[in-house]
Coordinates of C-alpha atoms in Angstrom, one line a residue:
M1 CA 0.0 -0.2 0.0
S2 CA 1.4 3.4 -0.8
E3 CA 2.6 5.5 2.2
A4 CA 0.2 8.2 0.9
T5 CA -2.6 6.2 2.4
H6 CA -0.7 4.1 5.1
H7 CA 1.3 5.2 7.8
S8 CA 3.3 3.3 10.3
P9 CA 2.3 3.9 14.0
S10 CA 5.9 5.0 14.7
E11 CA 5.6 7.8 12.4
P12 CA 3.6 11.1 12.9
E13 CA 0.7 11.7 10.7
P14 CA 1.0 14.8 8.3
G15 CA -1.6 17.7 9.0
D16 CA -1.1 19.6 12.2
G17 CA -4.5 20.5 13.6
D18 CA -5.1 24.0 14.4
R19 CA -1.9 25.1 12.8
T20 CA -3.0 28.2 10.1
D21 CA 0.6 29.0 8.6
P22 CA 1.1 28.4 5.0
L23 CA 3.4 25.5 5.8
A24 CA 0.5 23.5 7.7
R25 CA -2.0 23.8 5.0
L26 CA -1.3 21.1 2.4
S27 CA -1.4 17.2 3.2
L28 CA 0.9 14.9 1.9
D29 CA -1.5 13.4 -0.5
Q30 CA -1.9 16.9 -2.0
L31 CA 1.6 17.7 -2.1
R32 CA 2.4 14.2 -4.0
Q33 CA -0.2 15.4 -6.7
R34 CA 2.4 18.0 -7.7
T35 CA 4.5 17.6 -10.8
S36 CA 7.5 19.9 -10.0
M37 CA 11.1 18.7 -9.6
K38 CA 10.5 18.4 -5.9
W39 CA 8.2 15.8 -6.0
R40 CA 8.7 13.9 -9.1
T41 CA 12.4 13.4 -8.9
H42 CA 12.2 10.4 -6.2
P43 CA 9.9 7.5 -5.9
E44 CA 6.7 8.2 -4.0
D45 CA 8.1 6.5 -0.8
V46 CA 10.8 9.6 -0.4
L47 CA 10.2 12.5 1.7
P48 CA 11.9 15.2 -0.4
L49 CA 13.5 17.9 1.6
W50 CA 16.2 18.8 -0.8
V51 CA 15.4 21.6 -3.8
A52 CA 14.4 25.0 -2.8
E53 CA 10.7 24.3 -3.3
M54 CA 8.2 25.2 -0.4
D55 CA 5.3 23.0 0.4
V56 CA 2.8 25.8 0.5
P57 CA -0.2 26.9 -1.7
L58 CA 0.0 30.0 -3.6
A59 CA -0.3 33.4 -1.6
P60 CA -4.0 34.5 -2.4
A61 CA -2.5 37.7 -3.8
V62 CA -0.4 36.0 -6.3
A63 CA -3.3 33.5 -7.4
D64 CA -5.6 36.3 -7.9
A65 CA -3.2 38.3 -10.1
L66 CA -2.8 34.9 -12.2
H67 CA -6.4 34.0 -12.1
R68 CA -7.1 37.5 -13.5
A69 CA -4.6 37.6 -16.2
V70 CA -5.9 34.0 -17.3
D71 CA -9.5 35.3 -17.4
L72 CA -8.3 38.3 -19.5
G73 CA -6.2 36.2 -21.9
D74 CA -3.6 38.6 -20.8
T75 CA -0.4 36.1 -21.7
G76 CA 1.4 38.3 -24.1
Y77 CA 4.9 39.8 -23.6
P78 CA 5.9 41.7 -20.6
Y79 CA 6.0 45.5 -20.3
G80 CA 6.8 48.3 -18.0
T81 CA 8.4 49.0 -14.7
A82 CA 5.6 47.7 -12.3
Y83 CA 7.8 44.9 -11.1
A84 CA 10.7 47.0 -10.3
E85 CA 8.5 49.8 -8.7
A86 CA 6.8 47.1 -6.4
L87 CA 10.3 45.8 -5.3
A88 CA 11.5 49.3 -4.6
D89 CA 8.4 50.0 -2.3
F90 CA 8.9 46.6 -0.7
A91 CA 12.5 47.5 0.0
A92 CA 11.6 50.9 1.5
A93 CA 9.1 49.5 3.8
R94 CA 10.8 46.1 4.7
W95 CA 14.4 47.1 4.9
R96 CA 14.4 50.9 5.1
W97 CA 16.2 51.2 1.8
E98 CA 15.0 54.1 -0.2
G99 CA 17.8 54.0 -2.7
L100 CA 16.6 51.4 -5.3
R101 CA 16.1 53.5 -8.5
V102 CA 13.6 52.1 -11.0
E103 CA 15.7 53.6 -13.8
N104 CA 18.7 51.7 -12.7
T105 CA 17.0 48.2 -13.0
A106 CA 16.3 45.6 -16.0
I107 CA 14.1 42.7 -15.9
V108 CA 16.0 39.2 -16.4
P109 CA 14.6 35.7 -16.9
D110 CA 15.7 34.7 -13.2
V111 CA 18.2 35.4 -10.7
M112 CA 21.1 32.9 -11.9
L113 CA 20.7 33.7 -15.5
G114 CA 20.8 37.6 -14.6
I115 CA 23.8 36.8 -12.6
V116 CA 25.4 35.5 -15.9
E117 CA 24.3 38.4 -17.9
V118 CA 25.7 40.7 -15.6
L119 CA 29.1 38.9 -15.3
R120 CA 29.1 39.3 -18.8
L121 CA 29.1 42.9 -18.7
I122 CA 32.0 43.3 -16.2
T123 CA 34.2 40.2 -16.9
G124 CA 35.1 38.4 -19.9
P125 CA 36.4 34.6 -20.8
G126 CA 39.1 33.8 -18.6
D127 CA 38.4 36.3 -16.2
A128 CA 38.0 35.6 -12.5
V129 CA 34.7 35.2 -10.2
V130 CA 35.3 35.0 -6.6
V131 CA 32.8 32.8 -4.5
C132 CA 32.6 32.0 -0.8
S133 CA 32.5 28.2 -0.5
P134 CA 30.6 26.1 0.7
V135 CA 28.0 27.9 -1.7
Y136 CA 25.0 27.5 -4.0
P137 CA 26.2 25.0 -6.5
P138 CA 24.9 27.1 -9.9
F139 CA 27.6 29.6 -8.9
Y140 CA 30.2 27.2 -10.0
A141 CA 28.2 25.4 -12.9
F142 CA 26.9 28.6 -14.5
V143 CA 30.2 30.6 -14.2
A144 CA 32.5 27.9 -15.5
H145 CA 30.1 27.2 -18.2
D146 CA 30.5 30.8 -19.4
G147 CA 34.2 30.6 -19.6
R148 CA 35.0 32.3 -16.4
D149 CA 37.5 30.8 -13.7
V150 CA 36.0 30.3 -10.2
V151 CA 38.2 31.2 -7.2
E152 CA 37.2 30.2 -3.7
A153 CA 37.3 31.9 -0.6
R154 CA 36.5 29.5 2.5
L155 CA 34.0 30.6 4.7
G156 CA 35.2 31.0 8.5
P157 CA 34.8 28.1 11.2
D158 CA 31.7 30.3 12.3
R159 CA 30.2 29.8 8.7
R160 CA 30.5 33.8 8.3
I161 CA 32.7 35.3 5.5
D162 CA 36.3 35.3 6.5
L163 CA 37.6 38.8 5.5
A164 CA 41.1 37.6 5.4
D165 CA 40.5 34.7 3.1
L166 CA 38.5 36.7 0.9
E167 CA 41.2 39.3 0.4
D168 CA 43.6 36.7 -0.6
A169 CA 41.0 35.4 -2.9
F170 CA 40.8 38.8 -4.4
I171 CA 44.5 39.1 -4.9
R172 CA 44.7 35.8 -6.5
A173 CA 41.6 36.7 -8.9
R174 CA 43.3 39.8 -10.1
R175 CA 46.5 38.5 -10.9
H176 CA 48.0 39.0 -14.3
G177 CA 45.7 41.9 -14.8
R178 CA 42.4 39.8 -14.8
R179 CA 39.2 41.4 -14.3
A180 CA 37.3 40.2 -11.6
A181 CA 33.7 39.8 -9.7
F182 CA 32.8 38.7 -6.3
L183 CA 29.6 36.6 -6.5
M184 CA 28.2 36.8 -3.0
S185 CA 25.1 35.0 -1.6
N186 CA 23.2 37.4 0.7
P187 CA 21.7 35.9 2.8
H188 CA 24.4 32.8 2.1
N189 CA 22.9 29.6 0.6
P190 CA 23.5 27.0 2.3
T191 CA 24.4 28.2 5.7
G192 CA 21.5 30.7 6.3
V193 CA 23.9 33.5 7.4
V194 CA 22.5 36.8 7.1
H195 CA 25.3 39.1 6.6
T196 CA 25.6 42.3 9.0
R197 CA 25.9 46.0 7.8
A198 CA 29.4 46.1 9.1
E199 CA 30.3 42.8 7.1
L200 CA 29.1 44.4 3.9
E201 CA 30.7 47.5 4.4
A202 CA 34.1 45.6 4.7
I203 CA 33.3 43.6 1.7
A204 CA 32.6 46.7 -0.1
A205 CA 35.7 48.3 0.8
L206 CA 38.1 45.4 0.1
A207 CA 36.5 45.1 -3.3
R208 CA 37.3 48.5 -4.1
R209 CA 40.7 48.5 -2.8
H210 CA 41.3 45.4 -5.2
G211 CA 39.4 46.6 -8.3
V212 CA 36.8 43.7 -7.9
R213 CA 33.1 44.3 -8.8
V214 CA 30.6 42.8 -6.3
V215 CA 27.4 40.9 -7.8
S216 CA 25.1 40.2 -4.8
D217 CA 22.6 37.3 -5.1
E218 CA 19.8 38.6 -3.0
I219 CA 17.0 35.9 -4.0
H220 CA 16.4 34.9 -0.1
A221 CA 16.5 38.6 1.1
P222 CA 12.7 38.5 2.1
L223 CA 13.3 35.3 4.2
V224 CA 15.4 36.7 7.1
L225 CA 14.0 35.3 10.2
P226 CA 13.5 36.8 13.6
G227 CA 16.7 37.7 15.5
A228 CA 18.4 38.9 12.2
V229 CA 18.1 41.9 10.0
F230 CA 18.8 42.1 6.2
T231 CA 20.9 44.9 4.7
P232 CA 20.8 45.1 0.9
F233 CA 24.4 45.3 -0.5
L234 CA 23.8 48.3 -2.5
S235 CA 22.5 50.2 0.6
V236 CA 26.1 50.4 2.0
P237 CA 29.0 52.9 1.4
G238 CA 31.4 51.7 -1.6
S239 CA 28.9 49.5 -3.2
E240 CA 28.1 52.1 -5.9
N241 CA 29.7 50.1 -8.6
G242 CA 28.0 46.9 -7.6
F243 CA 24.9 45.1 -8.6
A244 CA 22.1 43.1 -6.9
L245 CA 19.7 40.6 -8.2
T246 CA 16.6 39.2 -6.6
S247 CA 13.0 38.1 -7.1
A248 CA 10.1 36.9 -5.2
S249 CA 10.9 33.2 -6.3
K250 CA 12.0 31.8 -3.0
A251 CA 10.0 33.7 -0.6
W252 CA 6.6 33.2 -2.4
N253 CA 7.5 29.7 -4.0
L254 CA 7.4 31.1 -7.8
A255 CA 10.4 29.2 -9.4
G256 CA 8.0 28.1 -12.2
L257 CA 7.1 31.7 -13.1
K258 CA 10.2 33.1 -14.4
A259 CA 11.0 36.5 -13.7
A260 CA 13.7 38.6 -11.9
V261 CA 15.1 42.2 -11.4
A262 CA 18.8 43.0 -11.8
I263 CA 19.7 46.3 -10.0
A264 CA 22.6 48.5 -10.6
G265 CA 24.5 50.7 -8.2
T266 CA 24.8 54.3 -9.1
E267 CA 28.0 53.8 -10.7
A268 CA 27.1 50.7 -12.5
A269 CA 24.0 52.0 -14.1
D270 CA 26.0 52.6 -17.4
D271 CA 27.1 48.9 -17.5
L272 CA 23.5 47.7 -16.8
R273 CA 22.4 49.7 -19.6
R274 CA 24.7 47.7 -21.9
M275 CA 22.7 44.5 -21.2
P276 CA 21.2 43.2 -24.6
E277 CA 17.7 43.8 -25.2
E278 CA 16.9 40.4 -25.7
V279 CA 17.7 39.6 -22.1
G280 CA 14.5 41.4 -21.4
H281 CA 12.5 39.0 -23.6
G282 CA 13.3 36.0 -21.3
P283 CA 11.0 36.6 -18.7
S284 CA 7.5 35.5 -18.5
H285 CA 4.7 38.1 -18.7
L286 CA 2.8 35.8 -15.9
G287 CA 5.9 35.5 -14.0
V288 CA 6.4 39.3 -13.9
L289 CA 2.6 39.8 -12.8
A290 CA 3.2 37.0 -10.3
H291 CA 6.3 38.6 -8.8
T292 CA 4.8 42.1 -8.8
A293 CA 1.7 40.9 -7.1
A294 CA 4.0 39.1 -4.5
F295 CA 6.1 42.4 -3.6
R296 CA 3.2 44.7 -3.7
D297 CA 0.3 42.6 -1.8
G298 CA 1.8 39.5 -0.4
T299 CA 3.4 40.8 2.7
D300 CA 0.7 39.5 5.0
W301 CA 1.1 35.9 3.6
L302 CA 4.8 36.4 4.0
D303 CA 4.7 37.5 7.5
E304 CA 2.7 34.4 8.3
L305 CA 5.1 32.1 6.4
L306 CA 8.0 33.7 8.3
L307 CA 6.2 32.8 11.7
G308 CA 5.9 29.2 10.4
L309 CA 9.6 29.0 9.4
D310 CA 10.8 30.4 12.7
D311 CA 8.8 27.4 14.5
N312 CA 10.1 24.7 12.1
R313 CA 13.6 26.3 12.7
S314 CA 13.2 25.6 16.3
L315 CA 11.3 22.1 15.8
L316 CA 14.3 21.1 13.7
G317 CA 16.9 21.7 16.4
K318 CA 14.7 19.6 18.9
L319 CA 14.4 16.8 16.4
I320 CA 18.3 16.8 15.6
D321 CA 19.0 16.7 19.1
E322 CA 16.6 13.6 19.7
H323 CA 17.1 11.7 16.5
L324 CA 20.5 12.8 15.2
P325 CA 22.8 13.8 18.1
G326 CA 25.8 13.5 16.2
V327 CA 25.0 15.9 13.6
G328 CA 26.0 19.6 13.8
Y329 CA 23.4 22.2 13.3
V330 CA 23.5 26.0 13.7
P331 CA 20.2 27.5 13.3
P332 CA 20.0 29.7 10.2
Q333 CA 19.5 33.3 10.4
G334 CA 17.4 33.3 7.0
T335 CA 16.2 31.1 4.1
Y336 CA 14.5 27.8 4.8
L337 CA 17.6 25.8 4.3
A338 CA 19.7 24.0 7.2
W339 CA 23.2 23.2 6.7
L340 CA 23.8 20.0 8.7
D341 CA 27.6 18.8 9.5
C342 CA 27.2 15.1 9.4
T343 CA 31.3 14.6 9.2
G344 CA 31.1 12.9 12.8
L345 CA 29.2 10.2 11.1
G346 CA 32.0 8.9 9.4
L347 CA 30.5 8.2 6.3
H348 CA 32.8 8.5 3.1
D349 CA 32.0 11.5 1.0
D350 CA 34.5 12.4 -1.8
G351 CA 31.9 13.2 -4.2
P352 CA 32.0 12.8 -8.1
A353 CA 35.1 13.6 -10.2
D354 CA 33.1 16.5 -12.0
G355 CA 33.4 18.4 -8.7
P356 CA 31.0 21.2 -7.3
G357 CA 28.0 22.3 -9.0
V358 CA 26.7 18.9 -10.2
V359 CA 23.5 19.1 -8.1
S360 CA 22.1 15.8 -9.4
D361 CA 25.1 13.7 -7.7
L362 CA 24.7 12.3 -4.1
A363 CA 27.3 11.1 -2.0
G364 CA 28.4 10.2 1.7
P365 CA 25.6 11.2 4.2
A366 CA 22.9 12.2 1.5
R367 CA 23.2 9.0 -0.3
M368 CA 22.8 7.1 2.9
F369 CA 19.6 9.0 4.0
L370 CA 18.1 8.5 0.6
D371 CA 18.8 5.0 0.5
E372 CA 18.4 3.8 4.1
A373 CA 15.7 6.5 5.4
R374 CA 14.1 7.5 2.2
V375 CA 14.4 11.1 2.5
A376 CA 16.1 13.3 0.0
L377 CA 18.6 16.0 1.0
S378 CA 21.1 17.9 -0.9
S379 CA 24.6 16.5 -1.1
G380 CA 27.1 18.8 0.6
H381 CA 29.9 18.1 -1.9
V382 CA 28.2 20.0 -4.7
F383 CA 28.3 23.1 -2.7
G384 CA 32.3 23.2 -3.1
T385 CA 35.2 23.1 -0.8
G386 CA 34.1 22.4 2.8
G387 CA 30.8 20.8 1.7
A388 CA 31.9 17.3 1.9
G389 CA 30.2 15.5 4.9
C390 CA 27.3 17.9 5.0
V391 CA 23.8 18.0 3.9
R392 CA 21.3 20.9 3.2
L393 CA 17.6 20.3 4.5
N394 CA 14.7 22.3 3.4
F395 CA 12.5 22.8 6.3
A396 CA 9.7 24.8 4.3
T397 CA 7.5 22.0 4.8
S398 CA 4.8 21.0 7.4
P399 CA 6.0 20.0 10.9
A400 CA 4.7 16.8 10.7
I401 CA 6.7 15.9 7.5
L402 CA 9.7 17.3 9.2
R403 CA 9.2 15.2 12.2
R404 CA 8.5 12.2 10.1
A405 CA 11.7 12.7 8.0
L406 CA 13.9 13.1 11.1
A407 CA 12.5 10.2 12.7
R408 CA 13.4 8.1 9.5
M409 CA 16.8 9.6 9.6
G410 CA 17.5 8.7 13.1
R411 CA 16.4 5.1 12.7
A412 CA 18.6 4.8 9.6
L413 CA 21.6 5.7 11.8
T414 CA 20.6 3.5 14.4
G415 CA 20.4 0.7 11.8
L416 CA 24.1 1.8 10.8
D417 CA 25.4 1.6 14.4
R418 CA 24.0 -1.9 14.6
A419 CA 25.5 -2.9 11.2
P420 CA 28.9 -4.8 11.3
R421 CA 31.7 -2.7 10.1
T422 CA 33.7 -3.8 7.2

């Protein structure tokens, strides 16, 4: 019998009674009707806590905008600056950033493709792009595929940017007169660190000193959890020649509705104007409408989501203490992604020969948890140096599914402890 209709007494049932946050509104049966990557990559008995999709219904404001467009047959080409205007208003209200100038923005197909286009404006083939590892795997794949060299700067033991190591990476990147950019994750994926204003000011100063242009991926910016404050990179002194890219994709679960905004600092506006016109043909009109509605009218829904994510962040810590006492967990300050240090489990994890960025490959603890616990996680080695032996867990799901997944993972480790060592 399918697990969708049969549950072991030792596993908690999906569904959380009187919980009303967006994360508790869909049952496991409903989620398994989805046809997206998260729910179709693995067999039905697997609980998917890997790719960055949330288990939530659409925010009503977004659903209304899409229904209205479909009813009108409004499915043509995107037009206008309403998306950037909604983002500017959101940034002013949410982050007290009044400096987002609509005239210094461009619509791009999504954040990662927008990053590639921005890097093409300020670097060329053979130039260097610095990243802070471990970091989002497409930072490696997309940059390398476009003929740029990736230069790593390791995060510190506290999982924050190590300014000394970053400066060393800037020096290496600029050798032989190469142009260089620093591709920053703000907040940082996968660790969930939210960079402070002081850190961002120091990064901007270092970049200026060494002639490095900063490109800040701020797709997780609306997902900063209680206890931390998001600072847009372009709001700090020294960032004027930098860029930022963002969208409503992660915070409102709109990955399938393609549209993002590239933002130039005041000194980078002329660079952004050199972006080829055809790049702006890539976003979906429905995507633009959806993202605009999210930033303009979806803030109440977002606030409910953030409360649920905060609860899940705490719940995950308790479940790790109960079921995975040998696994390291530092609660993230932002995102809905948890970075779990499984190196103490002693599982072999070299990763594939292809190196970081190959997101479909599993090794070490991620492979074991999939095979033995039927829980899908992201394998740490694809996030670059420092990722081996770790896994990334997406906790944007119902508390019941989270409890079930961690219970399975704990039983899998217990089974390993009892198995004979060879």
